[in-house]
PDB file of C-alpha atoms in Angstrom:
ATOM      1  CA  MET M   1     -16.149 -18.986 -18.296  1.00 66.00           C
ATOM      2  CA  LEU M   2     -19.873 -19.282 -18.028  1.00 66.00           C
ATOM      3  CA  GLN M   3     -19.858 -22.312 -20.464  1.00 70.00           C
ATOM      4  CA  ALA M   4     -17.028 -23.879 -18.543  1.00 65.00           C
ATOM      5  CA  THR M   5     -18.578 -23.616 -15.101  1.00 66.00           C
ATOM      6  CA  GLY M   6     -22.276 -23.288 -15.757  1.00 68.00           C
ATOM      7  CA  ARG M   7     -22.583 -20.647 -13.050  1.00 64.00           C
ATOM      8  CA  ARG M   8     -23.474 -17.023 -13.157  1.00 66.00           C
ATOM      9  CA  ALA M   9     -21.327 -16.206 -10.087  1.00 71.00           C
ATOM     10  CA  LEU M  10     -17.903 -17.447  -9.428  1.00 72.00           C
ATOM     11  CA  LYS M  11     -15.686 -17.520  -6.314  1.00 80.00           C
ATOM     12  CA  TRP M  12     -12.194 -16.133  -6.859  1.00 82.00           C
ATOM     13  CA  SER M  13     -10.721 -19.424  -5.905  1.00 85.00           C
ATOM     14  CA  ILE M  14     -12.760 -21.311  -8.584  1.00 83.00           C
ATOM     15  CA  LEU M  15     -11.899 -18.686 -11.104  1.00 82.00           C
ATOM     16  CA  ALA M  16      -8.188 -19.064 -10.313  1.00 86.00           C
ATOM     17  CA  GLU M  17      -8.378 -22.803 -10.809  1.00 86.00           C
ATOM     18  CA  HIS M  18     -10.046 -22.523 -14.203  1.00 83.00           C
ATOM     19  CA  LEU M  19      -7.683 -19.921 -15.462  1.00 85.00           C
ATOM     20  CA  ALA M  20      -4.666 -21.902 -14.223  1.00 88.00           C
ATOM     21  CA  ARG M  21      -6.062 -24.932 -16.071  1.00 87.00           C
ATOM     22  CA  ASP M  22      -6.328 -22.864 -19.226  1.00 86.00           C
ATOM     23  CA  GLY M  23      -2.691 -21.924 -19.037  1.00 88.00           C
ATOM     24  CA  LEU M  24      -2.830 -18.410 -17.542  1.00 87.00           C
ATOM     25  CA  ARG M  25       0.336 -17.572 -15.702  1.00 88.00           C
ATOM     26  CA  THR M  26       1.943 -14.521 -14.072  1.00 86.00           C
ATOM     27  CA  GLN M  27       5.101 -12.914 -15.315  1.00 83.00           C
ATOM     28  CA  GLN M  28       6.967 -15.108 -12.902  1.00 82.00           C
ATOM     29  CA  GLY M  29       5.434 -18.260 -14.369  1.00 85.00           C
ATOM     30  CA  ARG M  30       3.227 -18.942 -11.299  1.00 87.00           C
ATOM     31  CA  ALA M  31      -0.453 -19.848 -11.328  1.00 89.00           C
ATOM     32  CA  PRO M  32      -2.839 -16.954 -10.491  1.00 90.00           C
ATOM     33  CA  THR M  33      -3.947 -16.650  -6.868  1.00 91.00           C
ATOM     34  CA  PRO M  34      -7.577 -15.667  -5.831  1.00 87.00           C
ATOM     35  CA  ASN M  35      -6.360 -12.491  -4.110  1.00 86.00           C
ATOM     36  CA  GLY M  36      -4.231 -11.471  -7.146  1.00 85.00           C
ATOM     37  CA  LEU M  37      -7.149 -11.972  -9.476  1.00 82.00           C
ATOM     38  CA  ARG M  38      -9.466  -9.950  -7.256  1.00 82.00           C
ATOM     39  CA  VAL M  39      -7.001  -7.037  -7.053  1.00 84.00           C
ATOM     40  CA  GLU M  40      -6.275  -7.112 -10.770  1.00 84.00           C
ATOM     41  CA  TRP M  41      -9.926  -7.351 -11.675  1.00 81.00           C
ATOM     42  CA  TYR M  42     -10.927  -4.203  -9.767  1.00 78.00           C
ATOM     43  CA  ARG M  43      -7.852  -2.367 -10.911  1.00 83.00           C
ATOM     44  CA  VAL M  44      -8.585  -2.968 -14.615  1.00 83.00           C
ATOM     45  CA  LYS M  45     -12.288  -2.351 -14.025  1.00 83.00           C
ATOM     46  CA  GLU M  46     -11.500   1.141 -12.681  1.00 83.00           C
ATOM     47  CA  ARG M  47      -9.331   1.964 -15.631  1.00 86.00           C
ATOM     48  CA  MET M  48     -11.989   0.658 -18.043  1.00 86.00           C
ATOM     49  CA  ILE M  49     -14.600   2.929 -16.425  1.00 88.00           C
ATOM     50  CA  ALA M  50     -12.260   5.954 -16.671  1.00 86.00           C
ATOM     51  CA  ALA M  51     -11.407   5.061 -20.370  1.00 87.00           C
ATOM     52  CA  ASN M  52     -15.134   4.763 -21.233  1.00 87.00           C
ATOM     53  CA  ALA M  53     -15.870   8.132 -19.506  1.00 85.00           C
ATOM     54  CA  LYS M  54     -13.051   9.831 -21.452  1.00 87.00           C
ATOM     55  CA  ALA M  55     -14.215   8.371 -24.718  1.00 86.00           C
ATOM     56  CA  GLU M  56     -17.744   9.405 -24.059  1.00 86.00           C
ATOM     57  CA  ALA M  57     -16.642  13.030 -23.302  1.00 84.00           C
ATOM     58  CA  GLU M  58     -14.651  13.129 -26.473  1.00 84.00           C
ATOM     59  CA  ARG M  59     -17.600  11.937 -28.511  1.00 85.00           C
ATOM     60  CA  ARG M  60     -19.930  14.605 -27.063  1.00 82.00           C
ATOM     61  CA  LEU M  61     -17.399  17.233 -27.774  1.00 82.00           C
ATOM     62  CA  CYS M  62     -17.067  16.129 -31.392  1.00 81.00           C
ATOM     63  CA  ASP M  63     -20.885  16.025 -31.753  1.00 78.00           C
ATOM     64  CA  ARG M  64     -21.162  19.633 -30.520  1.00 73.00           C
ATOM     65  CA  SER M  65     -18.507  20.959 -32.829  1.00 70.00           C
ATOM     66  CA  ALA M  66     -19.719  18.871 -35.920  1.00 66.00           C
ATOM     67  CA  SER M  67     -20.570  20.873 -39.031  1.00 55.00           C
ATOM     68  CA  ARG M  68     -21.302  20.189 -42.686  1.00 51.00           C
ATOM     69  CA  THR M  69     -17.584  19.750 -43.340  1.00 51.00           C
ATOM     70  CA  PHE M  70     -16.151  16.243 -43.244  1.00 49.00           C
ATOM     71  CA  VAL M  71     -15.390  15.183 -39.711  1.00 45.00           C
ATOM     72  CA  PRO M  72     -13.279  12.036 -39.058  1.00 49.00           C
ATOM     73  CA  ALA M  73     -15.075   9.148 -37.368  1.00 49.00           C
ATOM     74  CA  VAL M  74     -15.120   9.322 -33.655  1.00 49.00           C
ATOM     75  CA  ARG M  75     -14.054   6.345 -31.689  1.00 47.00           C
ATOM     76  CA  SER M  76     -16.852   4.122 -30.513  1.00 49.00           C
ATOM     77  CA  SER M  77     -18.142   4.957 -27.037  1.00 49.00           C
ATOM     78  CA  THR M  78     -18.726   1.202 -26.325  1.00 56.00           C
ATOM     79  CA  GLY M  79     -15.240   0.901 -24.791  1.00 59.00           C
ATOM     80  CA  PRO M  80     -11.529   1.540 -25.213  1.00 64.00           C
ATOM     81  CA  SER M  81      -9.564   0.098 -28.098  1.00 67.00           C
ATOM     82  CA  ASP M  82      -7.308  -2.973 -27.950  1.00 68.00           C
ATOM     83  CA  GLU M  83      -4.260  -0.728 -27.690  1.00 72.00           C
ATOM     84  CA  GLU M  84      -5.743   1.207 -24.762  1.00 73.00           C
ATOM     85  CA  ILE M  85      -6.611  -2.128 -22.982  1.00 71.00           C
ATOM     86  CA  PHE M  86      -3.116  -3.436 -23.595  1.00 72.00           C
ATOM     87  CA  ALA M  87      -1.642  -0.101 -22.216  1.00 75.00           C
ATOM     88  CA  LEU M  88      -3.824  -0.279 -19.114  1.00 73.00           C
ATOM     89  CA  MET M  89      -2.912  -3.941 -18.494  1.00 74.00           C
ATOM     90  CA  ALA M  90       0.798  -3.082 -18.904  1.00 75.00           C
ATOM     91  CA  GLU M  91       0.431  -0.182 -16.455  1.00 78.00           C
ATOM     92  CA  ALA M  92      -1.305  -2.450 -13.969  1.00 72.00           C
ATOM     93  CA  ASP M  93       1.403  -5.125 -14.319  1.00 74.00           C
ATOM     94  CA  ASN M  94       4.102  -2.481 -13.767  1.00 77.00           C
ATOM     95  CA  GLU M  95       2.385  -1.227 -10.616  1.00 77.00           C
ATOM     96  CA  GLU M  96       1.981  -4.733  -9.286  1.00 75.00           C
ATOM     97  CA  ARG M  97       5.687  -5.497  -9.939  1.00 79.00           C
ATOM     98  CA  LEU M  98       6.729  -2.209  -8.141  1.00 81.00           C
ATOM     99  CA  ASN M  99       4.515  -3.073  -5.136  1.00 77.00           C
ATOM    100  CA  ARG M 100       5.885  -6.571  -5.006  1.00 79.00           C
ATOM    101  CA  GLU M 101       9.468  -5.327  -5.156  1.00 81.00           C
ATOM    102  CA  ARG M 102       8.711  -2.813  -2.433  1.00 79.00           C
ATOM    103  CA  ARG M 103       7.170  -5.512  -0.190  1.00 79.00           C
ATOM    104  CA  GLU M 104      10.232  -7.667  -0.759  1.00 82.00           C
ATOM    105  CA  ARG M 105      12.561  -4.725   0.226  1.00 80.00           C
ATOM    106  CA  ILE M 106      10.498  -4.155   3.330  1.00 80.00           C
ATOM    107  CA  ALA M 107      10.805  -7.847   4.300  1.00 79.00           C
ATOM    108  CA  GLY M 108      14.571  -7.697   3.609  1.00 79.00           C
ATOM    109  CA  TYR M 109      14.920  -4.590   5.803  1.00 76.00           C
ATOM    110  CA  GLU M 110      13.040  -6.297   8.572  1.00 78.00           C
ATOM    111  CA  ALA M 111      15.191  -9.407   8.368  1.00 80.00           C
ATOM    112  CA  GLN M 112      18.342  -7.379   8.346  1.00 80.00           C
ATOM    113  CA  ARG M 113      17.184  -5.398  11.360  1.00 79.00           C
ATOM    114  CA  ARG M 114      16.379  -8.609  13.261  1.00 80.00           C
ATOM    115  CA  THR M 115      19.795 -10.116  12.328  1.00 81.00           C
ATOM    116  CA  THR M 116      21.600  -6.937  13.555  1.00 78.00           C
ATOM    117  CA  ALA M 117      19.604  -6.929  16.864  1.00 75.00           C
ATOM    118  CA  GLU M 118      20.488 -10.610  17.431  1.00 77.00           C
ATOM    119  CA  SER M 119      24.120 -10.114  16.694  1.00 75.00           C
ATOM    120  CA  LYS M 120      24.242  -7.201  19.157  1.00 69.00           C
ATOM    121  CA  GLY M 121      22.572  -9.377  21.765  1.00 66.00           C
ATOM    122  CA  ASN M 122      25.142 -12.119  21.223  1.00 64.00           C
ATOM    123  CA  SER M 123      28.019  -9.693  21.477  1.00 61.00           C
ATOM    124  CA  VAL M 124      26.736  -8.365  24.798  1.00 53.00           C
ATOM    125  CA  GLN M 125      26.499 -11.930  26.133  1.00 56.00           C
ATOM    126  CA  SER M 126      30.022 -12.794  24.882  1.00 53.00           C
ATOM    127  CA  GLU M 127      31.546  -9.771  26.698  1.00 52.00           C
ATOM    128  CA  ALA M 128      30.552 -10.994  30.173  1.00 49.00           C
ATOM    129  CA  PRO M 129      33.466 -11.128  32.624  1.00 52.00           C
ATOM    130  CA  VAL M 130      35.158 -14.412  33.160  1.00 46.00           C
ATOM    131  CA  GLU M 131      34.655 -14.182  36.952  1.00 48.00           C
ATOM    132  CA  ALA M 132      30.871 -13.963  36.413  1.00 45.00           C
ATOM    133  CA  ALA M 133      30.985 -17.082  34.238  1.00 46.00           C
ATOM    134  CA  GLN M 134      33.006 -18.979  36.871  1.00 50.00           C
ATOM    135  CA  SER M 135      30.837 -17.932  39.795  1.00 49.00           C
ATOM    136  CA  GLU M 136      27.751 -19.718  40.901  1.00 55.00           C
ATOM    137  CA  PRO M 137      24.707 -19.447  38.644  1.00 55.00           C
ATOM    138  CA  ALA M 138      22.360 -16.629  39.498  1.00 52.00           C
ATOM    139  CA  PRO M 139      18.845 -17.460  40.744  1.00 55.00           C
ATOM    140  CA  LEU M 140      16.141 -17.728  38.003  1.00 53.00           C
ATOM    141  CA  GLU M 141      14.429 -14.511  39.258  1.00 51.00           C
ATOM    142  CA  THR M 142      17.633 -12.632  38.953  1.00 53.00           C
ATOM    143  CA  ALA M 143      18.587 -14.082  35.638  1.00 53.00           C
ATOM    144  CA  THR M 144      15.258 -13.193  33.996  1.00 58.00           C
ATOM    145  CA  ARG M 145      15.202  -9.671  35.390  1.00 61.00           C
ATOM    146  CA  PRO M 146      15.883  -7.060  32.659  1.00 62.00           C
ATOM    147  CA  ARG M 147      19.090  -5.092  32.861  1.00 68.00           C
ATOM    148  CA  VAL M 148      18.332  -1.483  33.895  1.00 66.00           C
ATOM    149  CA  LYS M 149      20.259   1.440  35.120  1.00 78.00           C
ATOM    150  CA  ILE M 150      19.483   3.232  38.383  1.00 83.00           C
ATOM    151  CA  GLY M 151      17.337   6.254  37.648  1.00 80.00           C
ATOM    152  CA  GLN M 152      16.580   5.105  34.067  1.00 80.00           C
ATOM    153  CA  ILE M 153      13.099   6.150  32.929  1.00 81.00           C
ATOM    154  CA  ALA M 154      11.187   3.870  30.717  1.00 78.00           C
ATOM    155  CA  ASN M 155      10.122   5.293  27.240  1.00 80.00           C
ATOM    156  CA  HIS M 156       6.385   5.786  27.420  1.00 82.00           C
ATOM    157  CA  VAL M 157       4.439   5.543  24.172  1.00 84.00           C
ATOM    158  CA  THR M 158       0.775   6.251  23.844  1.00 88.00           C
ATOM    159  CA  MET M 159      -0.610   4.550  20.789  1.00 91.00           C
ATOM    160  CA  LEU M 160      -2.717   6.721  18.523  1.00 93.00           C
ATOM    161  CA  LYS M 161      -6.364   5.659  17.993  1.00 92.00           C
ATOM    162  CA  GLN M 162      -8.698   5.979  15.029  1.00 93.00           C
ATOM    163  CA  ALA M 163      -9.931   9.565  14.739  1.00 91.00           C
ATOM    164  CA  PRO M 164     -13.749   9.896  15.141  1.00 91.00           C
ATOM    165  CA  ARG M 165     -15.679  10.032  11.947  1.00 88.00           C
ATOM    166  CA  TYR M 166     -18.647  12.286  11.390  1.00 86.00           C
ATOM    167  CA  GLY M 167     -21.352  12.717   8.821  1.00 86.00           C
ATOM    168  CA  ALA M 168     -20.955  10.724   5.611  1.00 84.00           C
ATOM    169  CA  ASP M 169     -17.524   9.518   6.605  1.00 83.00           C
ATOM    170  CA  ARG M 170     -19.175   7.463   9.302  1.00 85.00           C
ATOM    171  CA  ASP M 171     -20.903   5.180   6.778  1.00 86.00           C
ATOM    172  CA  LYS M 172     -17.738   4.562   4.718  1.00 87.00           C
ATOM    173  CA  PRO M 173     -16.298   1.057   5.584  1.00 90.00           C
ATOM    174  CA  LEU M 174     -12.771   0.915   6.857  1.00 91.00           C
ATOM    175  CA  PRO M 175     -10.163  -0.794   4.598  1.00 92.00           C
ATOM    176  CA  PRO M 176      -8.956  -4.313   5.210  1.00 92.00           C
ATOM    177  CA  PRO M 177      -6.297  -4.769   7.884  1.00 91.00           C
ATOM    178  CA  TYR M 178      -2.621  -4.354   7.112  1.00 94.00           C
ATOM    179  CA  VAL M 179      -0.829  -7.739   7.117  1.00 92.00           C
ATOM    180  CA  GLY M 180       2.971  -7.714   7.144  1.00 89.00           C
ATOM    181  CA  PRO M 181       6.029  -6.653   9.084  1.00 92.00           C
ATOM    182  CA  ARG M 182       6.147  -3.199  10.749  1.00 93.00           C
ATOM    183  CA  PRO M 183       7.782  -0.966   8.072  1.00 93.00           C
ATOM    184  CA  ASP M 184      11.045   0.950   8.737  1.00 92.00           C
ATOM    185  CA  GLY M 185      10.580   4.459   9.932  1.00 93.00           C
ATOM    186  CA  MET M 186       7.050   3.863  11.203  1.00 95.00           C
ATOM    187  CA  PRO M 187       6.433   6.006  14.372  1.00 94.00           C
ATOM    188  CA  GLU M 188       6.187   3.985  17.567  1.00 92.00           C
ATOM    189  CA  TYR M 189       2.864   5.633  18.525  1.00 94.00           C
ATOM    190  CA  LEU M 190       1.206   4.506  15.289  1.00 94.00           C
ATOM    191  CA  PRO M 191      -0.621   1.120  15.249  1.00 94.00           C
ATOM    192  CA  LEU M 192      -0.679  -1.210  12.265  1.00 94.00           C
ATOM    193  CA  ASP M 193      -4.451  -0.327  11.887  1.00 92.00           C
ATOM    194  CA  ALA M 194      -3.358   3.071  10.521  1.00 95.00           C
ATOM    195  CA  LEU M 195      -1.722   1.609   7.449  1.00 96.00           C
ATOM    196  CA  MET M 196      -3.301   0.591   4.164  1.00 95.00           C
ATOM    197  CA  PRO M 197      -3.123  -3.015   3.183  1.00 95.00           C
ATOM    198  CA  LEU M 198      -0.307  -3.934   0.761  1.00 94.00           C
ATOM    199  CA  ASP M 199      -2.721  -5.065  -1.927  1.00 93.00           C
ATOM    200  CA  ALA M 200      -4.604  -1.723  -2.008  1.00 93.00           C
ATOM    201  CA  THR M 201      -4.867  -0.116  -5.472  1.00 93.00           C
ATOM    202  CA  GLY M 202      -3.715   3.337  -4.379  1.00 93.00           C
ATOM    203  CA  ARG M 203      -6.154   4.985  -6.864  1.00 93.00           C
ATOM    204  CA  GLN M 204      -9.357   6.860  -6.633  1.00 91.00           C
ATOM    205  CA  PRO M 205     -12.548   5.523  -8.515  1.00 90.00           C
ATOM    206  CA  ASP M 206     -11.740   7.807 -11.438  1.00 91.00           C
ATOM    207  CA  GLY M 207      -8.253   6.365 -11.841  1.00 91.00           C
ATOM    208  CA  ARG M 208      -6.272   9.148 -10.304  1.00 93.00           C
ATOM    209  CA  ILE M 209      -3.547   8.394  -7.751  1.00 93.00           C
ATOM    210  CA  ASP M 210      -4.837   8.539  -4.171  1.00 94.00           C
ATOM    211  CA  TYR M 211      -1.949   9.838  -2.127  1.00 94.00           C
ATOM    212  CA  GLU M 212      -4.063   9.552   1.065  1.00 94.00           C
ATOM    213  CA  ALA M 213      -4.461   5.777   0.729  1.00 94.00           C
ATOM    214  CA  LEU M 214      -1.193   4.307  -0.699  1.00 95.00           C
ATOM    215  CA  PRO M 215      -0.382   0.701  -0.049  1.00 95.00           C
ATOM    216  CA  GLY M 216       1.566   0.050   3.183  1.00 95.00           C
ATOM    217  CA  LEU M 217       1.501   3.834   4.182  1.00 96.00           C
ATOM    218  CA  PRO M 218      -0.676   5.722   6.668  1.00 96.00           C
ATOM    219  CA  ARG M 219      -4.174   6.413   5.454  1.00 95.00           C
ATOM    220  CA  ARG M 220      -5.530   9.945   5.910  1.00 94.00           C
ATOM    221  CA  SER M 221      -8.892   8.689   7.242  1.00 93.00           C
ATOM    222  CA  PHE M 222      -7.131   7.432  10.374  1.00 95.00           C
ATOM    223  CA  PHE M 223      -5.968  10.902  11.457  1.00 95.00           C
ATOM    224  CA  GLU M 224      -7.954  13.887  12.638  1.00 92.00           C
ATOM    225  CA  ARG M 225      -5.655  16.493  11.110  1.00 92.00           C
ATOM    226  CA  ASP M 226      -3.586  16.837   7.960  1.00 92.00           C
ATOM    227  CA  ARG M 227      -0.538  17.741   9.997  1.00 91.00           C
ATOM    228  CA  ASP M 228      -0.625  14.471  11.998  1.00 93.00           C
ATOM    229  CA  TRP M 229      -0.996  12.454   8.809  1.00 95.00           C
ATOM    230  CA  ALA M 230       1.952  14.246   7.101  1.00 94.00           C
ATOM    231  CA  LYS M 231       4.067  13.830  10.281  1.00 93.00           C
ATOM    232  CA  ALA M 232       3.572  10.094  10.170  1.00 95.00           C
ATOM    233  CA  CYS M 233       4.264   9.671   6.419  1.00 95.00           C
ATOM    234  CA  ILE M 234       7.512  11.610   6.313  1.00 95.00           C
ATOM    235  CA  PRO M 235       9.713   9.266   8.347  1.00 95.00           C
ATOM    236  CA  MET M 236       8.353   6.136   6.589  1.00 95.00           C
ATOM    237  CA  VAL M 237       9.126   7.545   3.174  1.00 95.00           C
ATOM    238  CA  GLU M 238      12.565   8.815   4.233  1.00 94.00           C
ATOM    239  CA  ALA M 239      13.415   5.368   5.583  1.00 93.00           C
ATOM    240  CA  ILE M 240      13.349   4.046   1.951  1.00 93.00           C
ATOM    241  CA  PRO M 241      16.608   4.736   0.079  1.00 92.00           C
ATOM    242  CA  HIS M 242      16.335   7.629  -2.283  1.00 89.00           C
ATOM    243  CA  GLU M 243      17.135   5.536  -5.367  1.00 89.00           C
ATOM    244  CA  ASP M 244      14.376   3.109  -4.460  1.00 91.00           C
ATOM    245  CA  ARG M 245      11.687   5.781  -4.092  1.00 92.00           C
ATOM    246  CA  SER M 246       9.141   5.729  -6.912  1.00 93.00           C
ATOM    247  CA  LEU M 247       7.708   8.951  -8.408  1.00 92.00           C
ATOM    248  CA  ILE M 248       4.638   8.399  -6.357  1.00 93.00           C
ATOM    249  CA  LEU M 249       6.581   8.173  -3.080  1.00 94.00           C
ATOM    250  CA  ARG M 250       8.496  11.322  -4.003  1.00 93.00           C
ATOM    251  CA  GLY M 251       5.240  13.152  -4.713  1.00 92.00           C
ATOM    252  CA  LEU M 252       3.838  11.985  -1.348  1.00 94.00           C
ATOM    253  CA  LEU M 253       6.945  13.264   0.505  1.00 93.00           C
ATOM    254  CA  MET M 254       6.665  16.655  -1.173  1.00 92.00           C
ATOM    255  CA  ARG M 255       2.990  16.866  -0.267  1.00 92.00           C
ATOM    256  CA  ALA M 256       3.735  15.903   3.349  1.00 92.00           C
ATOM    257  CA  ARG M 257       6.476  18.414   3.693  1.00 91.00           C
ATOM    258  CA  ASP M 258       4.406  21.104   2.221  1.00 90.00           C
ATOM    259  CA  LEU M 259       1.662  20.350   4.713  1.00 89.00           C
ATOM    260  CA  MET M 260       4.136  20.506   7.576  1.00 85.00           C
ATOM    261  CA  LYS M 261       5.394  23.903   6.409  1.00 81.00           C
ATOM    262  CA  THR M 262       1.960  25.441   5.895  1.00 70.00           C
ATOM    263  CA  LEU M 263       0.534  24.157   9.201  1.00 50.00           C
ATOM    264  CA  TYR M 264       3.362  25.143  11.574  1.00 46.00           C
TER     265      TYR M 264
END
């Protein structure tokens, strides 16, 4: 890449152009995008760091337990083997596929909900009495006035705000904003700022799953208490059909329910 570009630093857009020109394609046969390269780069980078740390720990353990007897050669601590790299890349591809399928299902649910709402609105308009249709048209002010019932109280929703951050948490940058439709099951009082972006890795720096920052779900750092975070996560996970829930979502649901039980 350095020889092809003559630069020590590359923009993701330039890198995507060069890789596409060299024939790199996604599993769907599309050219790589700058955002997709950025996400994949940091995902694999985290796994490489975790694999290197694991190999280094194994090497030190073998060095301490070494004796005069023959000891098989320890794997080099310079980095993981080709098999480990391929396994990590396959795992990253599988996670990306699952995230993409989940985003497509969310978009499908949103489109279906809009279609249902529009069909209900059309049915209400078609059920208007014939006498009303034959009468004189109502004034514009009356026609645009919403249909209400006498004594009906409007549903009041107070949107939740970002919890105050103290100490070291104050210096941690907030994640990028969530971009996409409002997910099914999301509480009305919860703003979109409380959700993690859909391209988030969902993993901690050491490679472990970060249940408190999963893509498209409420992040724990937005809430002041564990109970409030668990209360917001449960309906969003339950809105996804059981057969479509991944093992990670099932684990999150169990954690959230346990928090609700212990904090009541």
